[in-house]
């Protein structure tokens, strides 16, 4: 396997202890998977901050959002109705709950390495019943002077794609859930193609089908249709369990280049790439056979949920992709990739 990512020497750039919790009684358990954008000549991250109460020996406790505020649920570990084999999700009396509650927090940097919370900007929290378990993994697309924020909206009704838009990062318009459960990993292309908006997304199926990457089109970036499945998992490969989009594809003279994540049945997350036709992005022209990034650094191998590299944000300058990514579901890190190097690893479909 080839790993062509050049990791920042300063990694991890952000750890849970670097930020303050949103309220009394909560601790930051992990920082995850930032969206990335440029604004006012700075590099910005919109980081997923996952919080929970300090854990006790005999009790699992976790927060959820209610119409009156945050509620802490506590369940004895010896309760026979509790299934707690996954660090991220528990099941109690037949209902799934997240062990943490996530919100989105804005950070900025003058050098792309040292990030801080700027004054005058607010965090984004879940709103309403469909975001009662929090909002996660925001991807940011800029079209003209408007920013489109697509994120995972989680509740006991399921996991879907929510969207808010802004022009100044201080006032936001909510567009509700634009793709219903079960769906996530939604990335909107950064320009229209033949007069239409396009987006990658990832429905999930536990019976027929699987966790594959789809593409959809829209007249207004809110109402999506003409869905097509374009990238599937591959048996006996590093991405045999699930695949999902990173952030908005990069426009090149050869096509739309997309960095995506894939996981195997042991829940190891790596990154790969594929190339879409410029005029018809539902056509996949090429795909890497091997990963372009593999969890190898200590901060990628161990953490809240180890063996994970996961990205949904980057900036591009000529041949260089500066990618920000989540490591082991706990830290925010940075790396650079060469577009030419990625192209050298793409295998074209000549069928």
mmCIF file of C-alpha atoms in Angstrom:
data_model
loop_
_atom_site.group_PDB
_atom_site.id
_atom_site.type_symbol
_atom_site.label_atom_id
_atom_site.label_comp_id
_atom_site.label_asym_id
_atom_site.label_seq_id
_atom_site.Cartn_x
_atom_site.Cartn_y
_atom_site.Cartn_z
ATOM 1 C CA UNK A 1 0.000 0.000 0.000
ATOM 2 C CA UNK A 2 1.212 3.506 -0.794
ATOM 3 C CA UNK A 3 0.813 6.470 1.546
ATOM 4 C CA UNK A 4 1.636 9.723 -0.242
ATOM 5 C CA UNK A 5 0.390 12.123 2.456
ATOM 6 C CA UNK A 6 3.019 14.405 3.993
ATOM 7 C CA UNK A 7 1.882 14.948 7.555
ATOM 8 C CA UNK A 8 2.452 18.233 9.358
ATOM 9 C CA UNK A 9 5.309 18.074 11.866
ATOM 10 C CA UNK A 10 3.034 19.963 14.277
ATOM 11 C CA UNK A 11 0.410 17.180 14.309
ATOM 12 C CA UNK A 12 -1.892 16.838 16.051
ATOM 13 C CA UNK A 13 -2.879 20.457 15.466
ATOM 14 C CA UNK A 14 -5.799 20.306 17.896
ATOM 15 C CA UNK A 15 -6.542 17.981 20.813
ATOM 16 C CA UNK A 16 -9.602 17.901 23.090
ATOM 17 C CA UNK A 17 -7.720 19.739 25.848
ATOM 18 C CA UNK A 18 -7.040 22.718 23.568
ATOM 19 C CA UNK A 19 -10.639 23.972 23.669
ATOM 20 C CA UNK A 20 -13.123 24.715 26.412
ATOM 21 C CA UNK A 21 -16.331 22.731 26.760
ATOM 22 C CA UNK A 22 -19.532 24.482 25.745
ATOM 23 C CA UNK A 23 -21.101 24.329 29.216
ATOM 24 C CA UNK A 24 -20.612 23.306 32.820
ATOM 25 C CA UNK A 25 -20.722 19.584 33.474
ATOM 26 C CA UNK A 26 -19.451 18.573 30.034
ATOM 27 C CA UNK A 27 -16.008 17.513 28.853
ATOM 28 C CA UNK A 28 -14.704 17.482 25.285
ATOM 29 C CA UNK A 29 -14.138 13.825 24.420
ATOM 30 C CA UNK A 30 -12.962 14.362 20.847
ATOM 31 C CA UNK A 31 -12.401 16.814 18.031
ATOM 32 C CA UNK A 32 -13.277 15.447 14.626
ATOM 33 C CA UNK A 33 -13.362 15.926 10.868
ATOM 34 C CA UNK A 34 -13.288 19.673 10.205
ATOM 35 C CA UNK A 35 -14.791 21.404 7.230
ATOM 36 C CA UNK A 36 -12.353 23.910 5.717
ATOM 37 C CA UNK A 37 -12.773 27.254 3.962
ATOM 38 C CA UNK A 38 -10.993 30.515 3.184
ATOM 39 C CA UNK A 39 -12.452 33.737 4.551
ATOM 40 C CA UNK A 40 -10.940 37.179 5.126
ATOM 41 C CA UNK A 41 -7.477 35.923 4.079
ATOM 42 C CA UNK A 42 -7.440 33.251 6.755
ATOM 43 C CA UNK A 43 -7.809 29.475 6.804
ATOM 44 C CA UNK A 44 -10.859 28.444 8.807
ATOM 45 C CA UNK A 45 -11.936 25.137 10.287
ATOM 46 C CA UNK A 46 -15.463 24.268 11.329
ATOM 47 C CA UNK A 47 -14.615 21.490 13.757
ATOM 48 C CA UNK A 48 -16.933 18.872 15.154
ATOM 49 C CA UNK A 49 -16.659 19.071 18.952
ATOM 50 C CA UNK A 50 -18.011 15.962 20.697
ATOM 51 C CA UNK A 51 -18.858 16.332 24.383
ATOM 52 C CA UNK A 52 -20.093 14.178 27.239
ATOM 53 C CA UNK A 53 -20.104 14.222 31.059
ATOM 54 C CA UNK A 54 -17.140 12.870 32.970
ATOM 55 C CA UNK A 55 -17.698 9.121 33.076
ATOM 56 C CA UNK A 56 -18.241 7.242 36.322
ATOM 57 C CA UNK A 57 -17.199 3.663 37.054
ATOM 58 C CA UNK A 58 -20.647 2.080 37.138
ATOM 59 C CA UNK A 59 -22.673 4.394 34.923
ATOM 60 C CA UNK A 60 -22.718 5.435 31.270
ATOM 61 C CA UNK A 61 -23.852 9.029 30.895
ATOM 62 C CA UNK A 62 -24.388 11.058 27.747
ATOM 63 C CA UNK A 63 -26.113 14.297 26.693
ATOM 64 C CA UNK A 64 -29.014 14.845 24.304
ATOM 65 C CA UNK A 65 -30.712 18.031 23.166
ATOM 66 C CA UNK A 66 -34.311 18.707 24.251
ATOM 67 C CA UNK A 67 -36.631 21.666 23.552
ATOM 68 C CA UNK A 68 -35.670 23.055 26.972
ATOM 69 C CA UNK A 69 -31.908 22.507 26.697
ATOM 70 C CA UNK A 70 -29.319 19.767 27.175
ATOM 71 C CA UNK A 71 -30.369 16.722 29.189
ATOM 72 C CA UNK A 72 -27.935 14.222 30.708
ATOM 73 C CA UNK A 73 -29.037 10.579 30.541
ATOM 74 C CA UNK A 74 -27.508 8.090 32.984
ATOM 75 C CA UNK A 75 -27.712 4.303 32.607
ATOM 76 C CA UNK A 76 -26.178 1.734 34.999
ATOM 77 C CA UNK A 77 -23.632 -0.387 33.137
ATOM 78 C CA UNK A 78 -25.194 -3.568 34.517
ATOM 79 C CA UNK A 79 -28.655 -2.723 33.156
ATOM 80 C CA UNK A 80 -29.623 -5.761 30.994
ATOM 81 C CA UNK A 81 -31.344 -3.464 28.487
ATOM 82 C CA UNK A 82 -28.014 -1.733 27.722
ATOM 83 C CA UNK A 83 -25.766 -2.732 24.793
ATOM 84 C CA UNK A 84 -22.497 -0.776 24.959
ATOM 85 C CA UNK A 85 -19.957 -2.602 22.788
ATOM 86 C CA UNK A 86 -19.137 0.429 20.593
ATOM 87 C CA UNK A 87 -17.407 3.555 21.964
ATOM 88 C CA UNK A 88 -19.540 5.731 19.689
ATOM 89 C CA UNK A 89 -23.073 4.309 19.952
ATOM 90 C CA UNK A 90 -25.061 2.500 22.627
ATOM 91 C CA UNK A 91 -28.430 0.764 22.438
ATOM 92 C CA UNK A 92 -30.904 1.003 25.306
ATOM 93 C CA UNK A 93 -34.382 -0.554 25.290
ATOM 94 C CA UNK A 94 -34.129 -0.888 21.517
ATOM 95 C CA UNK A 95 -33.206 2.772 20.909
ATOM 96 C CA UNK A 96 -29.776 3.908 19.662
ATOM 97 C CA UNK A 97 -28.015 6.823 21.361
ATOM 98 C CA UNK A 98 -24.689 8.510 20.700
ATOM 99 C CA UNK A 99 -22.218 8.461 23.587
ATOM 100 C CA UNK A 100 -21.325 12.084 22.802
ATOM 101 C CA UNK A 101 -23.217 15.177 21.663
ATOM 102 C CA UNK A 102 -21.567 17.125 18.843
ATOM 103 C CA UNK A 103 -21.710 20.747 17.799
ATOM 104 C CA UNK A 104 -19.684 22.710 15.227
ATOM 105 C CA UNK A 105 -17.121 25.292 16.289
ATOM 106 C CA UNK A 106 -15.310 27.904 14.188
ATOM 107 C CA UNK A 107 -11.531 28.270 14.401
ATOM 108 C CA UNK A 108 -9.209 30.311 12.215
ATOM 109 C CA UNK A 109 -5.502 30.552 11.449
ATOM 110 C CA UNK A 110 -3.087 32.970 9.823
ATOM 111 C CA UNK A 111 -0.573 30.256 8.921
ATOM 112 C CA UNK A 112 -2.737 27.145 8.480
ATOM 113 C CA UNK A 113 -1.122 25.462 11.493
ATOM 114 C CA UNK A 114 -1.959 27.411 14.645
ATOM 115 C CA UNK A 115 -5.721 27.767 15.116
ATOM 116 C CA UNK A 116 -7.687 29.872 17.579
ATOM 117 C CA UNK A 117 -11.301 30.783 18.297
ATOM 118 C CA UNK A 118 -11.992 34.276 16.913
ATOM 119 C CA UNK A 119 -14.137 36.740 18.824
ATOM 120 C CA UNK A 120 -17.587 37.588 17.530
ATOM 121 C CA UNK A 121 -18.340 34.214 15.962
ATOM 122 C CA UNK A 122 -20.734 31.669 17.394
ATOM 123 C CA UNK A 123 -20.771 27.887 17.444
ATOM 124 C CA UNK A 124 -23.478 25.964 15.602
ATOM 125 C CA UNK A 125 -25.712 23.601 17.581
ATOM 126 C CA UNK A 126 -28.432 21.157 16.725
ATOM 127 C CA UNK A 127 -31.893 22.655 16.310
ATOM 128 C CA UNK A 128 -35.207 20.819 16.517
ATOM 129 C CA UNK A 129 -36.187 17.173 16.738
ATOM 130 C CA UNK A 130 -34.104 15.976 13.787
ATOM 131 C CA UNK A 131 -30.869 17.308 15.330
ATOM 132 C CA UNK A 132 -31.486 16.274 18.950
ATOM 133 C CA UNK A 133 -28.410 14.002 19.007
ATOM 134 C CA UNK A 134 -26.231 16.774 17.547
ATOM 135 C CA UNK A 135 -24.743 17.876 14.233
ATOM 136 C CA UNK A 136 -21.530 16.419 12.846
ATOM 137 C CA UNK A 137 -18.862 16.413 10.120
ATOM 138 C CA UNK A 138 -19.598 19.670 8.299
ATOM 139 C CA UNK A 139 -18.501 20.132 4.696
ATOM 140 C CA UNK A 140 -18.238 23.679 3.346
ATOM 141 C CA UNK A 141 -18.785 24.681 -0.277
ATOM 142 C CA UNK A 142 -18.390 28.231 -1.528
ATOM 143 C CA UNK A 143 -20.306 29.298 -4.637
ATOM 144 C CA UNK A 144 -19.951 33.011 -5.435
ATOM 145 C CA UNK A 145 -20.242 34.793 -2.062
ATOM 146 C CA UNK A 146 -22.404 32.162 -0.367
ATOM 147 C CA UNK A 147 -21.177 29.281 1.781
ATOM 148 C CA UNK A 148 -23.179 26.037 1.873
ATOM 149 C CA UNK A 149 -22.758 23.986 5.048
ATOM 150 C CA UNK A 150 -23.855 20.364 4.742
ATOM 151 C CA UNK A 151 -23.636 18.277 7.896
ATOM 152 C CA UNK A 152 -24.843 15.076 9.484
ATOM 153 C CA UNK A 153 -28.011 15.650 11.514
ATOM 154 C CA UNK A 154 -28.613 12.935 14.119
ATOM 155 C CA UNK A 155 -31.691 12.062 16.176
ATOM 156 C CA UNK A 156 -33.617 9.019 17.333
ATOM 157 C CA UNK A 157 -35.417 9.207 13.970
ATOM 158 C CA UNK A 158 -32.197 8.538 12.080
ATOM 159 C CA UNK A 159 -29.161 10.108 10.449
ATOM 160 C CA UNK A 160 -29.670 12.548 7.556
ATOM 161 C CA UNK A 161 -28.137 15.574 5.833
ATOM 162 C CA UNK A 162 -28.910 19.041 7.155
ATOM 163 C CA UNK A 163 -27.886 22.315 5.527
ATOM 164 C CA UNK A 164 -27.376 25.919 6.566
ATOM 165 C CA UNK A 165 -26.063 28.775 4.428
ATOM 166 C CA UNK A 166 -24.243 31.988 5.247
ATOM 167 C CA UNK A 167 -22.460 34.895 3.607
ATOM 168 C CA UNK A 168 -20.711 36.310 6.686
ATOM 169 C CA UNK A 169 -20.334 33.367 9.142
ATOM 170 C CA UNK A 170 -22.357 35.251 11.748
ATOM 171 C CA UNK A 171 -25.883 34.883 10.376
ATOM 172 C CA UNK A 172 -27.106 31.523 9.118
ATOM 173 C CA UNK A 173 -30.185 30.389 7.242
ATOM 174 C CA UNK A 174 -31.385 26.884 8.017
ATOM 175 C CA UNK A 175 -32.761 24.770 5.182
ATOM 176 C CA UNK A 176 -33.715 21.814 7.360
ATOM 177 C CA UNK A 177 -32.947 18.262 6.316
ATOM 178 C CA UNK A 178 -32.184 18.238 2.583
ATOM 179 C CA UNK A 179 -31.616 14.457 2.319
ATOM 180 C CA UNK A 180 -33.502 12.157 4.729
ATOM 181 C CA UNK A 181 -32.143 9.152 6.650
ATOM 182 C CA UNK A 182 -30.128 7.165 6.386
ATOM 183 C CA UNK A 183 -27.630 9.467 4.692
ATOM 184 C CA UNK A 184 -24.403 11.374 5.356
ATOM 185 C CA UNK A 185 -21.112 12.455 3.731
ATOM 186 C CA UNK A 186 -22.794 15.077 1.535
ATOM 187 C CA UNK A 187 -20.438 17.338 -0.458
ATOM 188 C CA UNK A 188 -21.749 19.948 -2.912
ATOM 189 C CA UNK A 189 -19.632 20.751 -5.972
ATOM 190 C CA UNK A 190 -18.200 24.289 -5.965
ATOM 191 C CA UNK A 191 -19.740 25.336 -9.269
ATOM 192 C CA UNK A 192 -22.776 24.494 -11.361
ATOM 193 C CA UNK A 193 -22.412 22.037 -14.242
ATOM 194 C CA UNK A 194 -24.690 22.624 -17.214
ATOM 195 C CA UNK A 195 -26.830 24.893 -15.032
ATOM 196 C CA UNK A 196 -27.296 22.383 -12.210
ATOM 197 C CA UNK A 197 -25.885 21.940 -8.733
ATOM 198 C CA UNK A 198 -24.337 18.541 -8.017
ATOM 199 C CA UNK A 199 -23.613 16.776 -4.740
ATOM 200 C CA UNK A 200 -22.069 13.526 -3.585
ATOM 201 C CA UNK A 201 -23.825 11.722 -0.740
ATOM 202 C CA UNK A 202 -23.915 8.336 0.968
ATOM 203 C CA UNK A 203 -27.132 6.445 1.663
ATOM 204 C CA UNK A 204 -26.746 3.309 3.781
ATOM 205 C CA UNK A 205 -28.393 -0.059 3.430
ATOM 206 C CA UNK A 206 -28.171 -3.002 5.791
ATOM 207 C CA UNK A 207 -29.995 -5.439 3.530
ATOM 208 C CA UNK A 208 -29.757 -5.110 -0.266
ATOM 209 C CA UNK A 209 -26.958 -2.815 -1.430
ATOM 210 C CA UNK A 210 -24.382 -1.251 0.860
ATOM 211 C CA UNK A 211 -22.639 1.910 1.964
ATOM 212 C CA UNK A 212 -21.886 3.424 -1.449
ATOM 213 C CA UNK A 213 -21.240 6.907 -2.841
ATOM 214 C CA UNK A 214 -24.067 8.427 -4.870
ATOM 215 C CA UNK A 215 -24.440 11.628 -6.879
ATOM 216 C CA UNK A 216 -27.494 13.877 -7.160
ATOM 217 C CA UNK A 217 -28.427 17.063 -8.998
ATOM 218 C CA UNK A 218 -30.510 20.080 -8.040
ATOM 219 C CA UNK A 219 -31.875 23.328 -9.475
ATOM 220 C CA UNK A 220 -31.349 25.230 -6.198
ATOM 221 C CA UNK A 221 -28.964 23.198 -3.959
ATOM 222 C CA UNK A 222 -31.914 22.376 -1.662
ATOM 223 C CA UNK A 223 -34.144 19.960 -3.601
ATOM 224 C CA UNK A 224 -32.160 16.972 -4.881
ATOM 225 C CA UNK A 225 -33.056 14.357 -7.486
ATOM 226 C CA UNK A 226 -31.806 12.087 -10.299
ATOM 227 C CA UNK A 227 -29.757 10.125 -7.770
ATOM 228 C CA UNK A 228 -27.187 7.692 -9.162
ATOM 229 C CA UNK A 229 -24.855 5.253 -7.435
ATOM 230 C CA UNK A 230 -21.318 5.855 -8.731
ATOM 231 C CA UNK A 231 -18.737 4.298 -6.358
ATOM 232 C CA UNK A 232 -19.158 0.998 -4.509
ATOM 233 C CA UNK A 233 -17.163 -0.948 -1.970
ATOM 234 C CA UNK A 234 -14.754 -3.587 -3.290
ATOM 235 C CA UNK A 235 -14.494 -7.084 -1.868
ATOM 236 C CA UNK A 236 -11.043 -8.146 -0.678
ATOM 237 C CA UNK A 237 -9.945 -4.513 -0.748
ATOM 238 C CA UNK A 238 -9.121 -1.813 1.806
ATOM 239 C CA UNK A 239 -12.548 -0.234 1.185
ATOM 240 C CA UNK A 240 -14.686 -3.382 1.396
ATOM 241 C CA UNK A 241 -17.088 -2.254 4.164
ATOM 242 C CA UNK A 242 -18.064 1.359 3.357
ATOM 243 C CA UNK A 243 -17.059 4.337 1.269
ATOM 244 C CA UNK A 244 -17.980 8.007 1.597
ATOM 245 C CA UNK A 245 -17.110 11.342 0.027
ATOM 246 C CA UNK A 246 -14.646 13.810 1.478
ATOM 247 C CA UNK A 247 -15.404 17.429 0.613
ATOM 248 C CA UNK A 248 -16.200 19.187 -2.674
ATOM 249 C CA UNK A 249 -14.346 17.634 -5.634
ATOM 250 C CA UNK A 250 -11.373 19.538 -7.068
ATOM 251 C CA UNK A 251 -11.766 20.744 -10.654
ATOM 252 C CA UNK A 252 -8.778 19.769 -12.823
ATOM 253 C CA UNK A 253 -8.224 19.661 -16.575
ATOM 254 C CA UNK A 254 -8.629 15.861 -16.414
ATOM 255 C CA UNK A 255 -11.869 15.843 -14.418
ATOM 256 C CA UNK A 256 -13.307 16.327 -10.939
ATOM 257 C CA UNK A 257 -10.863 14.813 -8.439
ATOM 258 C CA UNK A 258 -12.457 13.512 -5.246
ATOM 259 C CA UNK A 259 -10.674 12.305 -2.110
ATOM 260 C CA UNK A 260 -12.866 9.776 -0.309
ATOM 261 C CA UNK A 261 -12.697 7.587 2.756
ATOM 262 C CA UNK A 262 -13.036 3.844 2.770
ATOM 263 C CA UNK A 263 -13.233 1.410 5.649
ATOM 264 C CA UNK A 264 -12.682 -2.315 5.879
ATOM 265 C CA UNK A 265 -14.570 -4.810 7.993
ATOM 266 C CA UNK A 266 -12.121 -4.196 10.882
ATOM 267 C CA UNK A 267 -13.186 -0.503 10.904
ATOM 268 C CA UNK A 268 -9.845 0.790 9.661
ATOM 269 C CA UNK A 269 -10.409 4.038 7.747
ATOM 270 C CA UNK A 270 -8.069 5.023 4.902
ATOM 271 C CA UNK A 271 -8.289 7.595 2.092
ATOM 272 C CA UNK A 272 -8.433 7.033 -1.652
ATOM 273 C CA UNK A 273 -9.350 9.048 -4.745
ATOM 274 C CA UNK A 274 -11.478 8.882 -7.859
ATOM 275 C CA UNK A 275 -11.960 11.043 -10.943
ATOM 276 C CA UNK A 276 -15.280 12.173 -12.444
ATOM 277 C CA UNK A 277 -16.057 13.468 -15.931
ATOM 278 C CA UNK A 278 -16.039 17.281 -16.112
ATOM 279 C CA UNK A 279 -19.314 17.589 -18.039
ATOM 280 C CA UNK A 280 -21.094 14.531 -16.637
ATOM 281 C CA UNK A 281 -19.883 13.947 -13.072
ATOM 282 C CA UNK A 282 -22.003 10.806 -12.759
ATOM 283 C CA UNK A 283 -19.316 9.105 -14.908
ATOM 284 C CA UNK A 284 -16.371 7.690 -12.955
ATOM 285 C CA UNK A 285 -13.253 7.801 -15.130
ATOM 286 C CA UNK A 286 -10.666 6.413 -12.723
ATOM 287 C CA UNK A 287 -10.083 5.292 -9.150
ATOM 288 C CA UNK A 288 -7.100 4.432 -6.989
ATOM 289 C CA UNK A 289 -6.675 0.735 -6.280
ATOM 290 C CA UNK A 290 -4.630 1.307 -3.121
ATOM 291 C CA UNK A 291 -5.122 3.964 -0.447
ATOM 292 C CA UNK A 292 -3.332 7.290 -0.731
ATOM 293 C CA UNK A 293 -3.291 7.645 3.061
ATOM 294 C CA UNK A 294 -3.281 4.977 5.766
ATOM 295 C CA UNK A 295 -3.390 5.329 9.567
ATOM 296 C CA UNK A 296 0.277 4.984 10.561
ATOM 297 C CA UNK A 297 1.140 7.825 12.974
ATOM 298 C CA UNK A 298 0.604 7.169 16.704
ATOM 299 C CA UNK A 299 -2.188 9.780 16.872
ATOM 300 C CA UNK A 300 -3.952 7.989 13.989
ATOM 301 C CA UNK A 301 -3.642 4.518 15.494
ATOM 302 C CA UNK A 302 -4.860 5.170 19.038
ATOM 303 C CA UNK A 303 -7.518 7.512 20.385
ATOM 304 C CA UNK A 304 -11.258 7.586 20.983
ATOM 305 C CA UNK A 305 -11.712 5.229 17.994
ATOM 306 C CA UNK A 306 -8.323 4.206 16.606
ATOM 307 C CA UNK A 307 -7.070 3.278 13.144
ATOM 308 C CA UNK A 308 -8.848 6.222 11.492
ATOM 309 C CA UNK A 309 -7.915 8.972 9.040
ATOM 310 C CA UNK A 310 -11.005 10.844 7.844
ATOM 311 C CA UNK A 311 -11.216 14.083 5.879
ATOM 312 C CA UNK A 312 -13.985 16.398 4.743
ATOM 313 C CA UNK A 313 -11.973 19.578 4.209
ATOM 314 C CA UNK A 314 -8.995 20.982 2.318
ATOM 315 C CA UNK A 315 -7.599 23.963 0.453
ATOM 316 C CA UNK A 316 -5.896 23.816 -2.958
ATOM 317 C CA UNK A 317 -2.941 25.845 -4.234
ATOM 318 C CA UNK A 318 -1.678 24.783 -7.675
ATOM 319 C CA UNK A 319 -0.547 21.150 -7.295
ATOM 320 C CA UNK A 320 -0.767 21.096 -3.496
ATOM 321 C CA UNK A 321 -3.792 19.966 -1.517
ATOM 322 C CA UNK A 322 -3.560 21.070 2.109
ATOM 323 C CA UNK A 323 -5.833 18.600 3.810
ATOM 324 C CA UNK A 324 -7.186 18.774 7.346
ATOM 325 C CA UNK A 325 -8.395 15.512 8.788
ATOM 326 C CA UNK A 326 -9.648 13.726 11.848
ATOM 327 C CA UNK A 327 -7.298 11.167 13.399
ATOM 328 C CA UNK A 328 -8.572 8.282 15.537
ATOM 329 C CA UNK A 329 -11.847 10.176 16.093
ATOM 330 C CA UNK A 330 -10.076 12.415 18.605
ATOM 331 C CA UNK A 331 -7.548 14.816 17.037
ATOM 332 C CA UNK A 332 -7.457 17.339 14.176
ATOM 333 C CA UNK A 333 -4.377 17.035 11.964
ATOM 334 C CA UNK A 334 -2.970 18.370 8.713
ATOM 335 C CA UNK A 335 -1.185 16.921 5.693
ATOM 336 C CA UNK A 336 -0.345 17.853 2.126
ATOM 337 C CA UNK A 337 -0.927 15.827 -1.025
ATOM 338 C CA UNK A 338 0.266 16.329 -4.587
ATOM 339 C CA UNK A 339 -2.437 16.257 -7.257
ATOM 340 C CA UNK A 340 0.107 14.889 -9.751
ATOM 341 C CA UNK A 341 1.000 12.071 -7.369
ATOM 342 C CA UNK A 342 -2.665 11.197 -6.919
ATOM 343 C CA UNK A 343 -3.122 11.149 -10.707
ATOM 344 C CA UNK A 344 -0.193 8.733 -11.017
ATOM 345 C CA UNK A 345 -2.047 6.257 -8.809
ATOM 346 C CA UNK A 346 -5.431 6.466 -10.586
ATOM 347 C CA UNK A 347 -6.432 3.423 -12.609
ATOM 348 C CA UNK A 348 -8.648 4.316 -15.564
ATOM 349 C CA UNK A 349 -11.707 2.287 -16.505
ATOM 350 C CA UNK A 350 -11.203 1.258 -20.121
ATOM 351 C CA UNK A 351 -14.302 -0.904 -20.290
#
